[in-house]
Coordinates of C-alpha atoms in Angstrom, one line a residue:
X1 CA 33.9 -81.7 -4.6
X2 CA 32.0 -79.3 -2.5
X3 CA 30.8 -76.1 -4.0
X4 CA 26.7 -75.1 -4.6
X5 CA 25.3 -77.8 -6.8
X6 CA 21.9 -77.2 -9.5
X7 CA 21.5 -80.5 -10.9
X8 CA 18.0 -80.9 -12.8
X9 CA 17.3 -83.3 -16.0
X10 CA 17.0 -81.9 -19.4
X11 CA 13.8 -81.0 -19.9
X12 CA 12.0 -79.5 -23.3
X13 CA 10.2 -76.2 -23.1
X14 CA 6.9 -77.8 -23.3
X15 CA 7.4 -80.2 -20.8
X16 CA 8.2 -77.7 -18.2
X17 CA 6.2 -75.2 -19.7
X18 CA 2.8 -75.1 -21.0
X19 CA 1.9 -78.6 -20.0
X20 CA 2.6 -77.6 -16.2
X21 CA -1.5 -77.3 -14.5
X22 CA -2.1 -74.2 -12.9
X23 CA -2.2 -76.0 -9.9
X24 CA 1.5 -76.8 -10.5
X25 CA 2.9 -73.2 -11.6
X26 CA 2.9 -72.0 -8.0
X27 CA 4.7 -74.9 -6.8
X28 CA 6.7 -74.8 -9.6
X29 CA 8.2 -71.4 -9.4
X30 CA 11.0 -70.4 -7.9
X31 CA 10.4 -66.8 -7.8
X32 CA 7.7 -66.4 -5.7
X33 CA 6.5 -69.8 -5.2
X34 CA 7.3 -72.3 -2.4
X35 CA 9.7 -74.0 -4.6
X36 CA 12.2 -70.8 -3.7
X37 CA 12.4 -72.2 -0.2
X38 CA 12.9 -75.9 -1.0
X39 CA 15.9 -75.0 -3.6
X40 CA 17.6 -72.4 -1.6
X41 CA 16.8 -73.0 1.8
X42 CA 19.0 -70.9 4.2
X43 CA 20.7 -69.3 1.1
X44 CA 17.3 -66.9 0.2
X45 CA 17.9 -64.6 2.5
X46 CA 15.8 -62.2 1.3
X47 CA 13.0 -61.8 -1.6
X48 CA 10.9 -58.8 -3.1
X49 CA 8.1 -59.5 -5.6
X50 CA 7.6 -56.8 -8.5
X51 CA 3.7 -56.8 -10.0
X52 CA 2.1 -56.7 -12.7
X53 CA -1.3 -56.8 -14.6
X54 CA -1.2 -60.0 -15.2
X55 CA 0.0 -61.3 -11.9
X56 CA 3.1 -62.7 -13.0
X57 CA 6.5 -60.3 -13.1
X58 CA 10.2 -60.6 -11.8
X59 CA 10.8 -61.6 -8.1
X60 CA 14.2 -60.5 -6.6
X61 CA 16.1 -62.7 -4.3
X62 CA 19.5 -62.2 -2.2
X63 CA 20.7 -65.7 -2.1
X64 CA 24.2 -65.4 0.2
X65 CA 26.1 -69.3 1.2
X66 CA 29.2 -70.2 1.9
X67 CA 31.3 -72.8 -0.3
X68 CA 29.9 -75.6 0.9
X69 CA 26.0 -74.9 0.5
X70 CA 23.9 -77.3 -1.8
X71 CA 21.0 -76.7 -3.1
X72 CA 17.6 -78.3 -3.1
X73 CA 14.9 -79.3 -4.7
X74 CA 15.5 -78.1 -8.6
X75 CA 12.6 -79.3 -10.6
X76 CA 12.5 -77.6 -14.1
X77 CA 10.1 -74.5 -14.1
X78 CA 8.6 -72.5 -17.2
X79 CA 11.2 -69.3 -16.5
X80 CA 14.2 -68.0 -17.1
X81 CA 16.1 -66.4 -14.3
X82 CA 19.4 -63.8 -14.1
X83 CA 21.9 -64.0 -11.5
X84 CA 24.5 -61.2 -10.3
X85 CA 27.4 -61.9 -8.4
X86 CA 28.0 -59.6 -5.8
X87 CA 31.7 -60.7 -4.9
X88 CA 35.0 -59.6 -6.3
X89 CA 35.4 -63.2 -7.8
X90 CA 33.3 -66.5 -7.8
X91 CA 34.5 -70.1 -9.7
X92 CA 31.7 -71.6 -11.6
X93 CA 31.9 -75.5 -12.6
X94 CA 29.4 -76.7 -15.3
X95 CA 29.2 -80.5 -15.4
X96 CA 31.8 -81.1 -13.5
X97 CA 33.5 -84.3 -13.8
X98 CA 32.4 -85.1 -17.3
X99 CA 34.3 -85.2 -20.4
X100 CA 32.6 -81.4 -21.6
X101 CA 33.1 -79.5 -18.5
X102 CA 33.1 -76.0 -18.1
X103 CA 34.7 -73.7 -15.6
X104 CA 33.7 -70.1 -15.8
X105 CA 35.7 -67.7 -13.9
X106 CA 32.7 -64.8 -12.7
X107 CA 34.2 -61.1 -11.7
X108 CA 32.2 -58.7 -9.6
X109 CA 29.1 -57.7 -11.3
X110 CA 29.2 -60.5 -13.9
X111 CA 26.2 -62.6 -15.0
X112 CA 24.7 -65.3 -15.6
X113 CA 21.4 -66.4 -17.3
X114 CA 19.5 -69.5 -17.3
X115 CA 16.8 -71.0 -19.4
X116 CA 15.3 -73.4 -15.8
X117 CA 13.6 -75.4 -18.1
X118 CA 17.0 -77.1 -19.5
X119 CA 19.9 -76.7 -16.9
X120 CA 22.9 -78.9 -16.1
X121 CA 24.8 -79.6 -12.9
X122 CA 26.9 -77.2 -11.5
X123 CA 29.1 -76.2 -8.6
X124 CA 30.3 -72.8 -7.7
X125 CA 33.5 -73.2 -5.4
X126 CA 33.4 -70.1 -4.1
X127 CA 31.1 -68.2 -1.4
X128 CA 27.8 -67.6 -3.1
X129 CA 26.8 -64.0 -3.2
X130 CA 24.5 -63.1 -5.9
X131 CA 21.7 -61.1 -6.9
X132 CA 18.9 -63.0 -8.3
X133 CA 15.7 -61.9 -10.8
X134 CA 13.5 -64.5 -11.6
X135 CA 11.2 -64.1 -15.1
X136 CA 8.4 -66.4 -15.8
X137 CA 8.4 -66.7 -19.6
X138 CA 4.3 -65.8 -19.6
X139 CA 5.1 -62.7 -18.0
X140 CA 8.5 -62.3 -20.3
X141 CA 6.0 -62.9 -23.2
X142 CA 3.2 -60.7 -21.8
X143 CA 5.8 -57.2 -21.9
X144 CA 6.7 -58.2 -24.9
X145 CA 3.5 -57.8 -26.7
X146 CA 2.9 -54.8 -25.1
X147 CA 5.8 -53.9 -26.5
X148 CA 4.4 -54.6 -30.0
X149 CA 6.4 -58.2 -30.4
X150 CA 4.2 -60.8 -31.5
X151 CA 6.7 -63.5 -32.0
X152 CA 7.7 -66.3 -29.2
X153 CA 10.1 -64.9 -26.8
X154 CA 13.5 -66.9 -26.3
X155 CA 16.4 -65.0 -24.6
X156 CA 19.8 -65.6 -25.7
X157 CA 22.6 -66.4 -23.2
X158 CA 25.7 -63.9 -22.9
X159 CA 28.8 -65.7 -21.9
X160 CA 28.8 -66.0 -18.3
X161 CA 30.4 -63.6 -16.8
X162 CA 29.0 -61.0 -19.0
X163 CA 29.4 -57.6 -17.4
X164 CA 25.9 -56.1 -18.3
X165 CA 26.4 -52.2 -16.8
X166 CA 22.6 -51.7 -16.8
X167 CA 21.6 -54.5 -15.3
X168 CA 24.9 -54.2 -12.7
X169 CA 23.1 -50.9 -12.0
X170 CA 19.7 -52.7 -11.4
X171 CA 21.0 -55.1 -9.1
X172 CA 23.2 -52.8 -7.0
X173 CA 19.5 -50.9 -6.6
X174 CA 18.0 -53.9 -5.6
X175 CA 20.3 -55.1 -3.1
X176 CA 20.0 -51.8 -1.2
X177 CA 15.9 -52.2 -1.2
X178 CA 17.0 -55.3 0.5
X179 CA 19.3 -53.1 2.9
X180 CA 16.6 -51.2 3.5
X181 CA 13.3 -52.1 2.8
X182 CA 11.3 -49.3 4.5
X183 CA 13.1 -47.4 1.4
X184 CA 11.5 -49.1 -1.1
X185 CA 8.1 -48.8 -1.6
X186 CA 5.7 -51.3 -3.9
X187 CA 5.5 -48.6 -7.0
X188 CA 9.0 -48.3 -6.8
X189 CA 9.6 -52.4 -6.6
X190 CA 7.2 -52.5 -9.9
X191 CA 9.1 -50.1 -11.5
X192 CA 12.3 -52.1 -11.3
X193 CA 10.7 -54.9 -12.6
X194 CA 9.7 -52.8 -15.4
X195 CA 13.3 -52.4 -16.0
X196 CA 14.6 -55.1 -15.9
X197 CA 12.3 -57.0 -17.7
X198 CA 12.2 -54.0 -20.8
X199 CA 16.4 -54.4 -20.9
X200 CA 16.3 -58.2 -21.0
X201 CA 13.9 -58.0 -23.9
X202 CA 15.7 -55.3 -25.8
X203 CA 19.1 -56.8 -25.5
X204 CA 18.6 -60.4 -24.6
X205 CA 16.3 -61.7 -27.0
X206 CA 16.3 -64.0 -30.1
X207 CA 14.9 -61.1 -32.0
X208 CA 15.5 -58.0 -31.4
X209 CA 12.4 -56.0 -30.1
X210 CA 12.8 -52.0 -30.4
X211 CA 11.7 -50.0 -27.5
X212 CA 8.4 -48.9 -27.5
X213 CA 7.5 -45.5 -29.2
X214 CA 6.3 -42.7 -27.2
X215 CA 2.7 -42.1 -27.8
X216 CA 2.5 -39.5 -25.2
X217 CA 1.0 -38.3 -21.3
X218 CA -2.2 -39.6 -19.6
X219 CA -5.3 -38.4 -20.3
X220 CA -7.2 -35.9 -18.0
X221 CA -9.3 -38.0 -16.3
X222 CA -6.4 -40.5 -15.9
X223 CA -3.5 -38.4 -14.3
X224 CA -7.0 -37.7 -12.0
X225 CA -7.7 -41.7 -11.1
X226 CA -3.9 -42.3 -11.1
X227 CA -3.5 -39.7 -8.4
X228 CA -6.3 -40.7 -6.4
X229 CA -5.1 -44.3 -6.5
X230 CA -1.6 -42.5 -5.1
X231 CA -2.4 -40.9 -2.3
X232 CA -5.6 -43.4 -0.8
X233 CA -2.8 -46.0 -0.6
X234 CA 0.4 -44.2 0.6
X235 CA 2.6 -47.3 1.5
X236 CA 0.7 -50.4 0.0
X237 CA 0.2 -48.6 -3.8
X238 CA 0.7 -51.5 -6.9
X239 CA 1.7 -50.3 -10.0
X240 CA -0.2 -52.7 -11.9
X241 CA -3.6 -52.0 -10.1
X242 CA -3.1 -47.8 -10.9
X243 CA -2.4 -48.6 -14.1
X244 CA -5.6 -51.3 -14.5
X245 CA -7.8 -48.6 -13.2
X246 CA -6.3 -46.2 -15.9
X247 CA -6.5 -48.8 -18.6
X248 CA -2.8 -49.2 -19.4
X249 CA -0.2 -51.7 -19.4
X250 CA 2.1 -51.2 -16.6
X251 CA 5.3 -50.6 -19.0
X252 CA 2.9 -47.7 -20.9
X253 CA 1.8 -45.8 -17.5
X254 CA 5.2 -45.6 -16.3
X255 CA 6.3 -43.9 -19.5
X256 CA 3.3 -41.8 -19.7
X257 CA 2.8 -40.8 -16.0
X258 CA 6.5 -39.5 -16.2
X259 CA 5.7 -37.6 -19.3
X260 CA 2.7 -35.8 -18.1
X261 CA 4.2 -35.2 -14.4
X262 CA 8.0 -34.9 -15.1
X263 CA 8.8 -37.8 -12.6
X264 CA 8.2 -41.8 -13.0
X265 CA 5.4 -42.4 -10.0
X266 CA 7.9 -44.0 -6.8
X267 CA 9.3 -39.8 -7.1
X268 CA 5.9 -38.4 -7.4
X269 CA 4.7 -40.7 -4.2
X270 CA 7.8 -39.8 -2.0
X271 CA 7.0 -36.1 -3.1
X272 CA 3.5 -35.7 -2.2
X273 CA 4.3 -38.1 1.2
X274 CA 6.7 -35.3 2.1
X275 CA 4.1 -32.7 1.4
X276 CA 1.7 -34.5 3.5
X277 CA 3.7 -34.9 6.4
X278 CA 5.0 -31.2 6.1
X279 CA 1.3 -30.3 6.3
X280 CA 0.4 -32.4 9.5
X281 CA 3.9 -30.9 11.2
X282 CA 2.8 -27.7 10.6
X283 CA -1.1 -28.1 11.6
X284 CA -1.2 -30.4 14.7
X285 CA 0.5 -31.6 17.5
X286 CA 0.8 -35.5 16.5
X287 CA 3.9 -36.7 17.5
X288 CA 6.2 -37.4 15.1
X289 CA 5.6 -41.7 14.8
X290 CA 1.9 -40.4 14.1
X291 CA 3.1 -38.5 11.3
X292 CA 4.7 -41.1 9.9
X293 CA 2.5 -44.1 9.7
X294 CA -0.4 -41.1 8.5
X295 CA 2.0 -40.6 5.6
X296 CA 3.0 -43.7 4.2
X297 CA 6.0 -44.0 6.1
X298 CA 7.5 -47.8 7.8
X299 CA 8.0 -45.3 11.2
X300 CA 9.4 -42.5 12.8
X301 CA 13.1 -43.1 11.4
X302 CA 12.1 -43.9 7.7
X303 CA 10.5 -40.2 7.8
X304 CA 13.4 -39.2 9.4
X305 CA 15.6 -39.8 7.0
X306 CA 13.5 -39.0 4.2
X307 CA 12.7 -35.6 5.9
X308 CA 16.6 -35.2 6.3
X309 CA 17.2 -36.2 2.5
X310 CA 14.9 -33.7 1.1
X311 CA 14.3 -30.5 3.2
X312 CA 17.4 -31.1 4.5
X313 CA 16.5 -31.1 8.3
X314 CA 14.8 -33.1 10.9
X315 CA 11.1 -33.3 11.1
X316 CA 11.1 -32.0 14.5
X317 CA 13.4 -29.0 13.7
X318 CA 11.1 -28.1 11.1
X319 CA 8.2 -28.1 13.3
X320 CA 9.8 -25.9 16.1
X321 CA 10.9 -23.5 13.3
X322 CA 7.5 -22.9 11.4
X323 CA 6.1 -23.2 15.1
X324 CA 8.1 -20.1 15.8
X325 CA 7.5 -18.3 12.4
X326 CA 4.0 -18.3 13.2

């Protein structure tokens, strides 16, 4: 039978787990790590990393094949990852062949999640469209302290097929920052992870962990440091190193930047890049791909439409009016 084929040994969790050397993790991982490449070869077609404190978050991936794609190298790996499909209907085989096998019929938006330290073989007949997030369990464990959990996280398995309309949400987000990356900056990438990773937790795990109570805004001299942070990096900003700087968890500065500014961060950055730009339209004489890259913008057209979006005109027509205010 043709179809896309996983096929990795059972494995326990220690043995792909915490016995792995750190030498081993990167190769190992198929989020961000080479192993990506050697399991889904033409397939990833695209891949976005969210960040965190600790190094380790979600990575995205847009894996598209058609029905006759097989996978690679599929060595067990100390994660857990969730895959979306993005096609009206895909036919999932598990152990196919075999006296106990499964078919799964997958609608649009359905999912599927995966403990990669124990999978079986399986073949998906259909084209393969899908939305991928990829969670080390570290980092799984990591938000979940922070989230005042203290007990081992193990996520539960929904049917497959599960439609999940947060997490549908998510992934339509994320395949648009794949449409069009210049649209999605670093803080905003982090931010989805956030997501994600907080709505996998809540809903997903063995025990249920509440959401974290609010414990209010950031501090004086953090909403100071945070801002800072902001602006010096316009287009390369990490949410985890802003909220290092300003002692928080990256989860907590999300919840308390948005309280003390009335926007999460990506809304507050696109803001005061609009200001910015708006400012050097109105002072000088750069042309307009100047502008853009002094702003934090990919180029001329990202500001463009940005400019369009919010002010509800092109840059250049705003320049000739103000120009001619003057």
């Amino acid at each position: 039978m043709t179809g896309i084929q996983l096929d990795v040994s059972d494995r326990t969790e220690n043995q792909a787990g915490d016995s792995l050397a750190d030498g081993d993790r990167l190769t190992r991982d198929s989020g961000v790590g080479e192993l990506a490449v050697r399991r889904f070869g033409v397939a990833l077609s695209g891949r976005l990393n969210a960040k965190s404190a600790t190094g380790a978050a979600v990575a995205f991936a847009r894996l598209i094949a058609p029905p006759s794609f097989s996978l690679g190298d599929i060595s067990a790996e100390d994660a857990y990852s969730l895959h979306v499909n993005c096609i009206s209907h895909g036919l999932l085989r598990i152990a196919p062949g075999r006296a106990n096998e499964q078919k799964h019929h997958i609608p649009l938006s359905g999912i599927a999640i995966y403990d990669l330290a124990d999978l079986q073989m399986m073949e998906m007949d259909t084209r393969f469209d899908m939305i991928r997030f990829h969670f080390p369990r570290h980092s799984l464990q990591d938000a979940a302290r922070e989230m005042g959990h203290k007990q081992s996280v193990r996520i539960t398995r929904p049917p497959i097929g599960t439609i999940d309309p947060i997490i549908s949400g998510i992934a339509s987000t994320v395949a648009a920052c794949f449409q069009y990356p210049d649209r999605a900056p670093q803080l905003f990438l982090d931010q989805l992870g956030i997501a994600v990773q907080t709505h996998l937790l809540h809903n997903y795990n063995e025990t249920a962990i509440a959401s974290p109570r609010k414990r209010g805004g950031l501090l004086p001299w953090q909403e100071k440091r945070a801002k800072e942070l902001i602006a010096a990096e316009l287009s390369k900003v990490s949410m985890a190193k802003v909220a290092e700087e300003c002692g928080l968890s990256s989860s907590y500065f999300v919840r308390a930047f948005r309280e003390t500014m009335g926007m999460p961060p990506h809304h507050w950055l696109s803001e005061l890049r609009i200001a910015m730009a708006k400012d050097m339209l109105d002072r000088t004489s750069e042309p307009l791909n100047a502008v853009a890259l002094a702003c934090g913008f990919s180029d001329q057209s990202h500001l463009g439409r940005e400019f369009v979006r919010r002010i509800g005109m092109p840059p250049g027509q705003w320049r000739r009016r103000h120009q001619r205010a003057r």
